[in-house]
Amino acid sequence: MTMASPIPVPMPLAALARRARATVAAIDWHMLTPAEVRRLREFGLDEGVEIEMLQRAGVGGGPLACRIGRMAITFRSHIARAIHVTL
Amino acid sequence: MTGIPLVALVGNPNAGKSALFNALTGARQKVGNYPGVTVERHSGRLALDDGRPIELVDLPGTYSLDPSSPDEEVTRDVVLGAQAGERRPDAIVVVADATNLDNHLRFALQLRQLGLPMVLALNMVDMAARDGLTIDVAALAGELGLPVIETVAVRKRGLDALRTALSETLRTHAIPAVPTGEVDPDIRHFQREARRIARAATVDEPRARQVTASLDRFALHPVLGPIILLTLLFVMFQAVFSWSEAPIGWIEGAQGWLADTATAMLPAGFLRDLLVQGVINGVGSVVVFLPQIVILFLFILVLEASGYMVRAAMLMDRLMAGVGLSGRAFIPLLSSFACAIPGIMATRSIQDPRERLTTILVAPLMTCSARLPVYAVVIGAFIPARRVMWGVGLQGLVLLALYVAGIVSAMIASVLIRRTVTRGVGGGFLLEMPRYQWPAVRDIAIGLWQRAYVFLRRAGTIILGVTVVLWVLTSYPVAPAGVKQSEYSVAGRIASGLEVVLKPIGFNHEMSLAVIPAMAAREVAVSALQTVYAIDAADEDQGAQELGGKLASRWSLATALAFLAWFVFAPQCLSTIAVVRRETNGWKWPAFMIGYLFALAYVAAGATYWIAVWAGLG
């Protein structure tokens, strides 16, 4: 709805290029199961943290890999769709 | 207070907790089980500075006190003092990875709420230094209000300081009489606090060196990644066969020497026959597989300790999702090629109960090493050692086909089970990817020793018992002249009853007899056939002929192929069934597993037999 603004527009994590870093802007926690929410929080995922794309989803939709803080984690692409980042 | 102090080793997975435990206790470890659950309890003793002994217990790694698996539940219950069969610890050593402080400190902060005396082992400080991280230990200890000791568990660095800090803490801290119990389950504020402390205590933090990232560019590459994984698996299975040849020869040599010595020393008679034919040759025919099992576990332990296994799981996730499982099932299923028992135990790391159950139910379809002796003997006797094409022999091809038959049927069974009895949404795939590291020789050696010990104990108890009982049952009552011993004996009469059911799928009397003791362990089928033909040999004067030759002269090709097909599917191992009962807490799922696997075995063996007869191979 808004026109181009100086405030960075969040984009889905899945759109992040390999080796690119971004800040987590919003997480649609309701799109995830309670177990996924718990584990992601244990991995330190939260609004405001830095995230880096290590490996994009593989051919045929395999899992992707990201770095949060100093920790690398791997998860399926439906989780990436719930995470929005700003560059 | 009675008894020696109990200290619990707690920390995130990949913090180097087990390496620290191994470094502190050496090989003096006790491995047991917590009552009522299927979680292993690793404990060991060590002496503190003042000579006082303590008992150290290594708790399963977990990210928080909000458990999502039976292992993590044990960790929570032990530190809360609520675990059956365990005292409440007198102190906690929390292990944190110095290279990943903001994550590992979060758990330390949550544990601190328990009010137990606590020491923080800041592990892998060498890795942190290599990454360019400088941590101000005094500042960290000040922020946390805990003694902080720098350690490098794999190099045994910092162990003395840790022992000193521990004895100091145990001496000066009063242990709270009642557990505080109030642990905040929302870990987000711990996480923020951990990040703040980590930042305050980290003096210098340049960009991490990217060894792991560079290796992952190859390991996770869409094309190279799967090729590397397949190559590793190929090397692993090759090694299982080629590296084991020499040690198998030594074991067979020792077995032969023992048998000869016993024969020479004892007078002919019941005792000598029992000892030589029953004990030495029966148990020997099983112990001979120890080298293959050790080699397979060596690969699995090294792949796991190096950090590669999670990458393999990631590469396999897409494929596994296609059959209703996840990449996590890959490790248990791979272990099942050695033996279904450790494979089924490894399913504990699968959090989703439906996926875990499915993995347990299909794990026995992976070709375990106990089937090899059966396959090897039958293939050797019936399949000509002919070359099919360059470098590919017919015998190897048949063996490969048996492995593939197992894998394909496991995939089909998984799809069917996930759509019926374990229907429902899966648990997904969400894992930490540990840094690559060189596995410590000591940790691998201890892991191998523990697995070899379990195998040898099995050979010394169950397999020994079954072999002796079978030997007695096939030897008595002694048949009158002109009657076959294998038919007249107790075992023979039982087999005659079973033969009624097994005859339609091409099985003869001896095979019916062999499948009964093979329930104890599949490999006993070989020693059982050996026993049956050895006992009958007196009548027929063929004792000198080796087993393969005896089979070739008595079985048709169709019968042999049916026997192979039977062993691809049949749930021929009581220990596996017992483990499934333990892991699923009841008889329902083992009964289901036995039912579906026997049905598959019967149909597959029957179909193989009749197709072979129809093709003129009968």
XYZ file of C-alpha atoms in Angstrom:
705
model
C 0.000 0.000 0.000
C 2.740 2.444 0.969
C 4.986 3.973 -1.628
C 8.760 3.662 -1.480
C 9.746 4.996 1.912
C 13.043 5.468 3.762
C 11.945 2.767 6.236
C 13.221 -0.596 4.942
C 10.423 -2.838 3.748
C 10.516 -6.336 5.261
C 11.018 -9.172 2.834
C 10.639 -12.926 3.340
C 13.774 -14.658 4.581
C 13.601 -17.053 1.646
C 14.303 -14.146 -0.711
C 17.639 -13.383 0.966
C 20.683 -14.105 -1.197
C 23.356 -16.567 -0.114
C 25.880 -14.999 2.301
C 23.647 -11.932 2.709
C 22.971 -10.627 6.221
C 19.760 -9.065 7.431
C 17.884 -8.203 10.602
C 14.824 -10.172 11.651
C 11.939 -7.707 11.441
C 8.939 -9.893 12.208
C 8.141 -13.546 12.822
C 4.670 -14.989 12.199
C 4.838 -17.271 15.237
C 1.224 -18.381 14.674
C 2.265 -20.025 11.387
C 4.556 -22.394 13.307
C 3.849 -25.329 15.605
C 4.489 -24.887 19.347
C 7.460 -27.259 19.071
C 8.952 -25.201 16.241
C 8.408 -21.962 18.174
C 10.129 -23.394 21.243
C 13.107 -24.740 19.345
C 13.562 -21.559 17.275
C 13.569 -19.518 20.480
C 16.115 -21.929 21.939
C 18.232 -21.277 18.859
C 18.025 -17.577 19.684
C 15.646 -16.508 16.914
C 13.852 -13.330 17.891
C 12.838 -10.007 16.387
C 15.856 -7.731 16.102
C 18.602 -10.376 15.800
C 20.971 -10.607 12.865
C 20.489 -13.482 10.451
C 22.711 -14.647 7.610
C 21.737 -16.946 4.759
C 24.286 -19.772 4.616
C 22.603 -22.096 2.180
C 19.436 -21.445 0.254
C 16.763 -24.113 -0.112
C 18.076 -27.004 -2.179
C 16.696 -28.264 -5.473
C 13.173 -29.575 -5.044
C 12.647 -27.632 -1.824
C 15.175 -29.159 0.536
C 15.978 -27.410 3.821
C 17.990 -24.178 4.027
C 20.658 -23.069 6.486
C 21.045 -19.775 8.343
C 23.278 -18.293 10.989
C 21.686 -16.660 14.020
C 24.151 -15.013 16.358
C 27.087 -17.438 16.250
C 24.963 -20.487 15.646
C 24.173 -22.187 12.335
C 20.794 -23.873 12.027
C 18.937 -25.723 9.293
C 15.185 -25.817 8.717
C 12.574 -26.387 6.037
C 11.355 -23.591 3.802
C 7.914 -23.247 5.422
C 9.671 -21.829 8.496
C 11.579 -19.387 6.278
C 8.237 -18.156 4.972
C 7.220 -17.158 8.509
C 10.331 -15.000 9.010
C 10.540 -11.484 7.559
C 13.807 -9.589 7.416
C 15.101 -6.146 6.542
C 18.471 -5.541 4.949
C 24.377 -36.536 54.230
C 25.179 -40.048 53.139
C 27.019 -41.119 50.045
C 29.470 -39.172 47.947
C 28.405 -35.881 46.339
C 26.657 -36.143 42.982
C 27.640 -33.580 40.364
C 25.639 -33.225 37.151
C 27.238 -32.200 33.884
C 24.692 -30.126 31.971
C 24.801 -28.088 28.785
C 23.601 -27.459 25.258
C 24.135 -30.149 22.642
C 27.498 -29.594 20.910
C 29.000 -27.864 23.978
C 31.618 -30.617 24.243
C 29.953 -32.036 27.340
C 30.658 -35.685 26.650
C 34.264 -34.886 25.722
C 34.631 -33.135 29.086
C 33.007 -36.098 30.814
C 35.398 -38.511 29.067
C 38.384 -36.303 29.935
C 37.402 -36.135 33.612
C 36.460 -39.767 34.155
C 38.513 -41.563 31.509
C 37.308 -45.040 30.704
C 36.057 -45.572 34.266
C 32.449 -45.058 33.267
C 29.276 -46.834 34.149
C 26.571 -46.981 31.505
C 23.125 -47.892 32.746
C 19.541 -46.922 32.195
C 17.202 -44.661 34.093
C 14.327 -46.807 35.407
C 11.123 -46.671 33.372
C 12.578 -44.625 30.548
C 14.938 -45.557 27.748
C 17.564 -42.943 28.442
C 21.104 -44.066 29.127
C 22.755 -42.927 32.333
C 26.499 -42.290 32.008
C 28.312 -41.820 35.286
C 31.855 -41.968 36.569
C 33.881 -41.207 39.670
C 36.661 -38.735 40.113
C 38.669 -37.421 43.040
C 38.683 -33.728 43.884
C 41.778 -31.833 45.087
C 41.187 -32.715 48.723
C 40.969 -36.380 47.779
C 37.236 -36.448 48.260
C 35.507 -38.585 45.632
C 32.477 -37.337 43.715
C 30.156 -39.044 41.284
C 29.830 -37.229 37.985
C 26.754 -37.864 35.856
C 26.649 -36.797 32.198
C 23.118 -35.611 31.415
C 21.703 -35.525 27.865
C 22.354 -32.223 26.085
C 19.408 -29.866 25.962
C 18.803 -26.210 25.042
C 16.497 -25.351 27.943
C 14.515 -26.845 30.820
C 11.447 -27.087 28.573
C 11.958 -30.604 27.215
C 10.893 -31.820 23.794
C 12.237 -35.375 23.944
C 12.574 -38.134 26.576
C 16.313 -37.385 26.859
C 15.721 -33.713 27.558
C 13.042 -34.642 30.077
C 15.584 -36.665 32.059
C 17.947 -33.686 32.173
C 15.205 -31.435 33.504
C 13.968 -33.980 36.039
C 17.454 -34.751 37.362
C 18.366 -31.114 37.991
C 14.956 -30.551 39.595
C 15.464 -33.624 41.763
C 12.379 -35.283 40.284
C 13.978 -38.158 38.368
C 13.236 -41.665 39.634
C 16.405 -43.573 40.406
C 18.560 -40.488 40.787
C 19.499 -38.316 43.752
C 19.202 -34.586 43.411
C 22.654 -33.338 42.339
C 24.736 -31.515 44.960
C 26.212 -29.285 42.297
C 26.021 -28.584 38.577
C 28.829 -28.111 36.108
C 27.299 -26.258 33.183
C 29.323 -26.585 29.999
C 29.228 -23.677 27.552
C 30.822 -23.335 24.115
C 33.052 -20.240 24.227
C 32.468 -19.671 20.512
C 28.690 -19.507 20.941
C 28.355 -17.729 24.261
C 25.138 -15.809 23.715
C 23.274 -19.041 23.083
C 24.918 -21.244 25.674
C 24.786 -18.640 28.457
C 21.008 -18.570 28.149
C 20.747 -22.120 29.459
C 23.304 -21.335 32.186
C 21.132 -18.413 33.323
C 18.056 -20.641 33.426
C 19.930 -23.286 35.421
C 21.206 -20.637 37.815
C 17.603 -20.076 38.916
C 17.604 -23.526 40.490
C 19.848 -22.252 43.256
C 22.183 -25.241 43.171
C 25.943 -24.734 43.618
C 27.211 -24.255 40.095
C 30.438 -23.919 38.115
C 30.617 -22.832 34.484
C 33.107 -24.663 32.277
C 33.875 -22.309 29.416
C 34.792 -24.977 26.898
C 36.510 -24.818 23.494
C 38.413 -21.645 24.394
C 41.032 -22.695 21.836
C 38.405 -22.550 19.083
C 37.277 -19.143 20.348
C 40.861 -17.876 20.241
C 41.217 -19.223 16.725
C 38.049 -17.360 15.750
C 39.617 -14.188 17.206
C 37.276 -14.043 20.201
C 38.775 -12.723 23.419
C 36.618 -13.414 26.433
C 37.165 -11.568 29.702
C 36.700 -14.495 32.096
C 36.728 -12.338 35.241
C 34.047 -10.061 33.795
C 31.983 -13.083 32.789
C 32.291 -14.625 36.259
C 31.318 -11.282 37.778
C 28.250 -10.895 35.569
C 27.103 -14.459 36.198
C 28.059 -14.602 39.863
C 29.582 -18.039 39.217
C 33.101 -19.440 39.064
C 34.062 -19.644 35.380
C 36.827 -22.050 34.323
C 38.314 -22.091 30.836
C 38.619 -25.616 29.432
C 39.563 -27.450 26.268
C 38.043 -30.843 26.929
C 39.572 -32.601 23.913
C 43.084 -31.493 25.011
C 42.422 -32.102 28.723
C 43.118 -28.427 29.433
C 41.646 -26.707 32.496
C 40.623 -29.934 34.231
C 42.643 -29.260 37.415
C 41.224 -25.757 37.735
C 37.741 -27.187 37.211
C 38.259 -29.779 39.968
C 39.563 -27.059 42.322
C 36.604 -24.788 41.616
C 34.222 -27.684 42.096
C 35.613 -28.708 45.479
C 35.600 -25.042 46.569
C 31.961 -24.675 45.503
C 30.921 -27.902 47.194
C 32.650 -26.839 50.410
C 31.367 -23.293 50.643
C 27.855 -23.528 49.241
C 24.972 -24.784 51.275
C 22.743 -27.003 49.222
C 19.167 -25.781 49.297
C 17.025 -28.268 51.161
C 14.088 -27.983 48.784
C 14.249 -27.591 45.060
C 13.239 -24.101 44.039
C 11.257 -25.642 41.198
C 10.228 -22.248 39.865
C 11.894 -22.081 36.497
C 10.637 -19.520 34.045
C 9.647 -21.362 30.852
C 9.762 -18.215 28.698
C 13.382 -18.158 27.741
C 13.348 -14.898 25.772
C 14.440 -12.678 28.632
C 17.214 -15.176 29.479
C 18.252 -14.932 25.841
C 18.403 -11.133 25.944
C 20.309 -11.181 29.227
C 22.702 -13.805 27.795
C 23.337 -11.627 24.765
C 24.061 -8.633 26.984
C 26.480 -10.609 29.179
C 28.188 -12.211 26.186
C 28.701 -8.792 24.648
C 30.014 -7.328 27.906
C 32.473 -10.179 28.423
C 33.695 -10.410 24.843
C 36.557 -8.022 24.358
C 37.299 -8.500 20.740
C 35.097 -10.042 18.120
C 36.282 -9.891 14.545
C 34.434 -11.876 11.880
C 34.650 -15.545 12.579
C 37.021 -17.591 10.492
C 34.970 -19.338 7.929
C 36.373 -22.879 7.887
C 32.964 -24.423 8.451
C 31.319 -22.115 5.934
C 33.898 -22.970 3.260
C 33.537 -26.697 3.864
C 29.765 -26.374 3.699
C 30.026 -24.775 0.272
C 31.058 -28.232 -0.923
C 29.208 -30.444 1.551
C 25.849 -28.748 0.968
C 26.301 -27.945 -2.714
C 23.195 -29.023 -4.668
C 25.225 -31.283 -6.982
C 28.505 -31.940 -5.155
C 26.830 -32.475 -1.772
C 24.893 -35.631 -2.712
C 27.922 -36.949 -4.645
C 30.128 -36.505 -1.543
C 27.512 -38.216 0.639
C 27.151 -41.162 -1.761
C 30.933 -41.497 -2.005
C 31.248 -41.558 1.788
C 28.547 -44.225 2.068
C 30.210 -46.258 -0.668
C 33.606 -46.065 1.068
C 31.945 -46.983 4.350
C 30.302 -50.153 3.022
C 33.439 -51.112 1.116
C 35.482 -50.711 4.298
C 33.033 -52.821 6.279
C 33.864 -55.722 3.974
C 37.472 -55.154 2.969
C 38.988 -53.913 6.255
C 37.310 -56.693 8.198
C 38.808 -59.560 6.188
C 42.049 -59.807 8.183
C 40.559 -59.507 11.697
C 37.841 -61.988 10.752
C 40.629 -64.368 9.777
C 42.286 -63.895 13.184
C 39.038 -64.583 15.022
C 38.427 -67.701 12.940
C 42.013 -68.779 13.631
C 41.553 -68.318 17.364
C 38.246 -70.171 17.228
C 39.841 -73.075 15.355
C 42.720 -73.205 17.825
C 40.304 -73.223 20.784
C 38.217 -75.988 19.198
C 41.305 -78.087 18.434
C 42.731 -77.560 21.912
C 39.447 -78.493 23.570
C 39.119 -81.550 21.337
C 42.633 -82.654 22.232
C 42.277 -82.081 25.949
C 38.844 -83.513 26.635
C 37.753 -87.131 26.246
C 35.202 -87.749 23.500
C 31.663 -87.492 24.751
C 28.814 -85.209 25.619
C 30.890 -82.492 27.342
C 33.396 -82.221 24.518
C 30.712 -82.072 21.818
C 28.786 -79.458 23.771
C 31.885 -77.336 24.339
C 33.320 -77.622 20.828
C 30.216 -77.747 18.638
C 27.856 -75.812 20.865
C 29.911 -73.195 22.665
C 33.099 -72.555 20.669
C 31.732 -72.937 17.165
C 28.273 -71.571 17.933
C 29.450 -68.409 19.659
C 32.423 -68.112 17.306
C 30.144 -67.991 14.267
C 28.660 -64.816 15.772
C 31.725 -63.143 17.298
C 33.266 -63.280 13.845
C 31.090 -60.284 12.917
C 32.616 -58.049 15.570
C 35.138 -56.468 13.122
C 32.386 -55.448 10.684
C 30.249 -53.965 13.436
C 33.216 -52.061 14.876
C 34.154 -50.660 11.443
C 30.596 -49.558 10.714
C 30.339 -47.864 14.108
C 33.744 -46.251 13.597
C 32.392 -44.518 10.499
C 29.139 -43.548 12.179
C 30.892 -42.162 15.289
C 33.444 -40.218 13.230
C 30.764 -38.787 10.926
C 28.782 -37.760 13.977
C 31.686 -36.289 15.971
C 33.009 -34.365 12.967
C 29.708 -32.557 12.514
C 29.015 -34.086 9.082
C 26.027 -36.206 10.138
C 23.739 -33.156 10.433
C 24.759 -32.163 6.894
C 23.924 -35.671 5.688
C 20.549 -35.390 7.412
C 20.009 -32.054 5.679
C 20.831 -33.520 2.268
C 18.521 -36.474 2.871
C 15.612 -34.471 4.276
C 13.898 -33.909 0.922
C 14.010 -37.609 0.079
C 12.906 -38.666 3.548
C 10.049 -36.151 3.506
C 8.824 -37.962 0.388
C 8.176 -41.098 2.464
C 6.711 -39.193 5.403
C 9.867 -38.961 7.510
C 12.541 -36.296 7.940
C 16.301 -36.024 7.580
C 16.550 -36.930 11.254
C 15.513 -40.513 10.443
C 18.564 -40.888 8.227
C 21.020 -41.427 11.101
C 18.981 -44.162 12.860
C 18.341 -45.912 9.550
C 22.026 -45.747 8.612
C 22.985 -47.199 12.015
C 20.504 -50.004 11.387
C 22.796 -51.332 8.684
C 25.114 -52.313 11.534
C 22.358 -53.449 13.848
C 18.738 -52.391 14.325
C 19.186 -52.080 18.089
C 21.451 -48.983 18.168
C 19.441 -47.686 15.204
C 16.189 -47.938 17.128
C 17.840 -46.373 20.162
C 19.082 -43.496 17.993
C 15.462 -42.653 17.083
C 15.242 -40.941 20.477
C 16.599 -37.824 18.825
C 13.491 -37.683 16.589
C 11.117 -35.425 18.436
C 7.926 -36.124 16.541
C 6.360 -39.281 18.054
C 4.750 -40.420 14.774
C 7.944 -40.091 12.784
C 9.870 -41.762 15.550
C 7.468 -44.713 15.675
C 7.530 -45.072 11.884
C 11.329 -45.069 11.886
C 11.361 -47.739 14.615
C 8.903 -49.907 12.656
C 10.900 -49.814 9.401
C 14.411 -49.941 10.907
C 14.480 -53.799 10.939
C 14.135 -53.730 7.128
C 17.575 -52.182 6.765
C 20.001 -55.047 6.162
C 21.766 -55.480 9.496
C 25.156 -57.150 9.688
C 23.645 -60.274 11.289
C 21.992 -61.124 7.971
C 25.358 -61.141 6.231
C 26.459 -64.604 7.375
C 23.174 -66.043 6.122
C 23.414 -64.191 2.803
C 27.097 -65.032 2.424
C 26.647 -68.770 2.982
C 23.605 -69.118 0.703
C 24.985 -66.875 -2.059
C 28.331 -68.656 -1.896
C 26.617 -72.029 -2.301
C 24.083 -71.229 -5.016
C 25.090 -68.198 -7.035
C 27.935 -68.916 -9.465
C 30.936 -66.589 -9.090
C 30.421 -65.370 -12.627
C 31.228 -61.947 -13.964
C 28.205 -60.083 -15.300
C 30.120 -57.169 -16.743
C 33.447 -55.492 -16.181
C 34.193 -55.381 -12.457
C 30.739 -56.595 -11.456
C 30.276 -60.133 -10.215
C 26.960 -61.967 -10.062
C 27.376 -62.795 -6.361
C 27.976 -59.149 -5.431
C 25.018 -58.152 -7.572
C 22.715 -60.537 -5.714
C 23.995 -59.194 -2.389
C 23.393 -55.635 -3.568
C 19.892 -56.618 -4.706
C 19.139 -57.934 -1.203
C 20.278 -54.619 0.345
C 18.238 -52.633 -2.186
C 15.194 -54.840 -1.553
C 15.469 -53.931 2.129
C 15.792 -50.187 1.478
C 12.984 -50.054 -1.086
C 10.611 -52.041 1.102
C 11.475 -49.789 4.075
C 10.493 -46.771 1.982
C 7.242 -48.366 0.817
C 6.443 -49.523 4.354
C 7.160 -46.023 5.657
C 4.757 -44.414 3.170
C 2.025 -46.944 4.059
C 2.570 -46.682 7.823
C 2.572 -42.876 7.740
C -0.738 -42.928 5.820
C -2.411 -45.372 8.186
C -1.305 -46.125 11.734
C 0.876 -43.037 12.243
C -1.219 -40.671 10.136
C -0.773 -36.965 10.919
C 1.395 -33.926 10.413
C 5.097 -34.545 10.829
C 7.483 -32.842 13.210
C 9.418 -31.007 10.538
C 13.145 -30.573 10.411
C 14.897 -28.031 12.593
C 18.465 -28.690 13.725
C 21.592 -26.951 14.916
C 24.507 -27.370 12.497
C 27.582 -27.833 14.669
C 30.966 -26.561 13.582
C 33.165 -29.074 11.773
C 35.871 -30.455 14.035
C 38.419 -33.232 14.193
C 36.956 -36.035 16.299
C 38.989 -36.753 19.437
C 40.518 -40.227 19.289
C 39.703 -40.844 22.954
C 36.007 -40.086 22.497
C 35.744 -42.343 19.433
C 37.658 -45.121 21.224
C 35.378 -44.981 24.264
C 32.286 -45.001 22.017
C 33.591 -48.004 20.044
C 34.517 -49.903 23.189
C 31.044 -49.414 24.676
C 29.376 -50.735 21.511
C 31.749 -53.672 21.127
C 31.149 -54.556 24.760
C 27.374 -54.590 24.285
C 27.772 -56.874 21.247
C 30.139 -59.266 23.017
C 27.907 -59.393 26.059
C 25.041 -60.369 23.771
C 27.178 -63.073 22.176
C 28.222 -64.312 25.614
C 24.693 -64.514 26.995
C 21.736 -64.803 24.600
C 23.576 -66.350 21.691
C 25.582 -68.717 23.888
C 22.411 -69.801 25.676
C 20.438 -70.372 22.505
C 23.261 -72.250 20.821
C 23.661 -74.601 23.770
C 19.913 -75.209 24.113
C 19.609 -75.854 20.390
C 22.543 -78.221 20.467
C 20.925 -80.208 23.286
C 17.500 -80.184 21.610
C 18.913 -81.447 18.317
C 21.052 -84.121 20.004
C 18.353 -85.715 22.153
C 16.680 -88.088 22.206
C 19.224 -90.097 20.241
C 17.657 -91.518 17.092
C 17.662 -95.282 16.527
C 19.636 -96.603 13.593
C 18.189 -95.699 10.224
C 16.332 -92.607 11.493
C 17.667 -89.099 10.933
C 18.753 -87.400 14.150
C 17.538 -84.002 12.915
C 14.018 -85.425 12.600
C 13.915 -87.671 15.661
C 15.227 -85.096 18.172
C 13.036 -82.669 20.110
C 14.045 -79.774 17.850
C 13.338 -81.941 14.820
C 9.815 -82.675 15.991
C 9.135 -78.964 16.597
C 10.495 -78.209 13.134
C 8.215 -80.874 11.640
C 5.255 -78.978 13.055
C 6.507 -75.708 11.620
C 7.316 -77.307 8.300
C 3.592 -77.700 7.615
C 3.334 -73.908 7.474
C 6.649 -73.276 5.720
C 6.502 -76.046 3.090
C 4.238 -74.045 0.735
C 6.949 -71.379 0.440
C 9.605 -73.918 -0.445
C 11.237 -74.490 2.953
C 12.519 -77.947 3.866
C 12.780 -79.563 7.287
C 16.274 -78.251 8.134
C 15.317 -74.698 7.172
C 12.235 -74.898 9.378
C 14.514 -75.991 12.172
C 17.012 -73.205 11.528
C 14.479 -70.350 11.579
C 13.450 -71.115 15.185
C 16.806 -70.443 16.871
C 17.410 -67.630 14.367
C 14.775 -65.747 16.337
C 17.428 -65.203 18.988
C 19.803 -63.752 16.429
C 19.631 -64.163 12.662
C 23.209 -65.299 12.351
C 22.356 -68.374 14.449
C 20.583 -69.716 11.333
C 24.032 -70.492 9.962
C 25.298 -72.209 13.089
C 21.941 -74.023 13.357
C 22.241 -75.441 9.842
C 25.820 -76.322 10.672
C 24.660 -78.141 13.824
C 21.820 -79.981 12.074
C 24.004 -81.232 9.250
C 26.865 -82.022 11.648
C 24.580 -84.123 13.831
C 23.141 -85.944 10.816
C 26.571 -86.327 9.293
C 27.316 -89.505 11.240
C 24.455 -91.232 9.410
C 25.399 -90.021 5.999
C 29.158 -89.778 6.210
C 29.373 -86.260 4.849
C 30.743 -84.581 7.940
C 33.863 -83.369 6.256
C 32.048 -81.309 3.669
C 31.729 -77.600 4.438
C 28.305 -76.049 4.947
C 28.028 -74.366 1.529
C 28.651 -77.659 -0.214
C 26.074 -79.449 1.921
C 23.473 -76.832 1.113
C 24.238 -76.896 -2.599
C 23.743 -80.652 -2.709
C 20.468 -80.637 -0.768
C 18.568 -77.445 -1.591
C 17.143 -76.426 -4.936
C 17.954 -72.935 -6.237
C 14.305 -71.927 -5.791
C 14.462 -72.991 -2.142
C 17.699 -71.058 -1.580
C 16.268 -67.901 -3.130
C 13.140 -68.226 -0.975
C 15.358 -68.521 2.108
C 17.167 -65.286 1.133
C 13.865 -63.480 0.526
C 12.643 -64.652 3.935
C 15.667 -63.121 5.650
C 15.189 -59.750 3.937
C 11.924 -59.306 5.848
C 11.566 -61.707 8.762
C 11.776 -60.026 12.198
C 14.313 -62.649 13.198
C 15.796 -61.175 16.316
C 14.377 -61.210 19.824
C 16.701 -58.429 21.016
C 15.274 -56.053 18.404
C 11.745 -56.954 19.445
C 12.691 -56.387 23.094
C 14.182 -52.980 22.265
C 11.064 -51.986 20.320
C 8.959 -52.981 23.321
C 11.150 -50.884 25.605
C 11.223 -47.881 23.286
C 7.472 -47.893 22.625
C 6.477 -48.790 26.191
C 4.326 -51.814 25.505
C 3.614 -54.827 23.381
C 1.269 -53.164 20.886
C 3.911 -51.884 18.432
C 6.317 -54.812 18.626
C 3.308 -57.083 17.969
C 2.350 -54.947 14.976
C 5.938 -55.015 13.717
C 6.279 -58.795 14.103
C 2.952 -59.286 12.328
C 3.649 -57.130 9.310
C 7.237 -58.305 8.895
C 6.378 -62.017 9.123
C 3.514 -61.506 6.661
C 5.898 -59.748 4.263
C 8.542 -62.450 4.727
C 6.048 -65.236 4.056
C 4.620 -63.589 0.953
C 8.040 -62.590 -0.390
C 9.595 -66.023 0.174
C 6.524 -67.736 -1.327
C 6.453 -65.467 -4.362
C 10.201 -65.928 -4.889
C 9.888 -69.714 -4.629
C 6.975 -70.116 -6.995
C 8.327 -67.649 -9.557
C 11.656 -69.495 -9.468
C 9.903 -72.876 -9.852
C 7.844 -71.504 -12.707
C 11.034 -70.248 -14.354
C 12.429 -73.747 -14.193
C 14.889 -73.197 -11.315
C 13.123 -75.562 -8.918
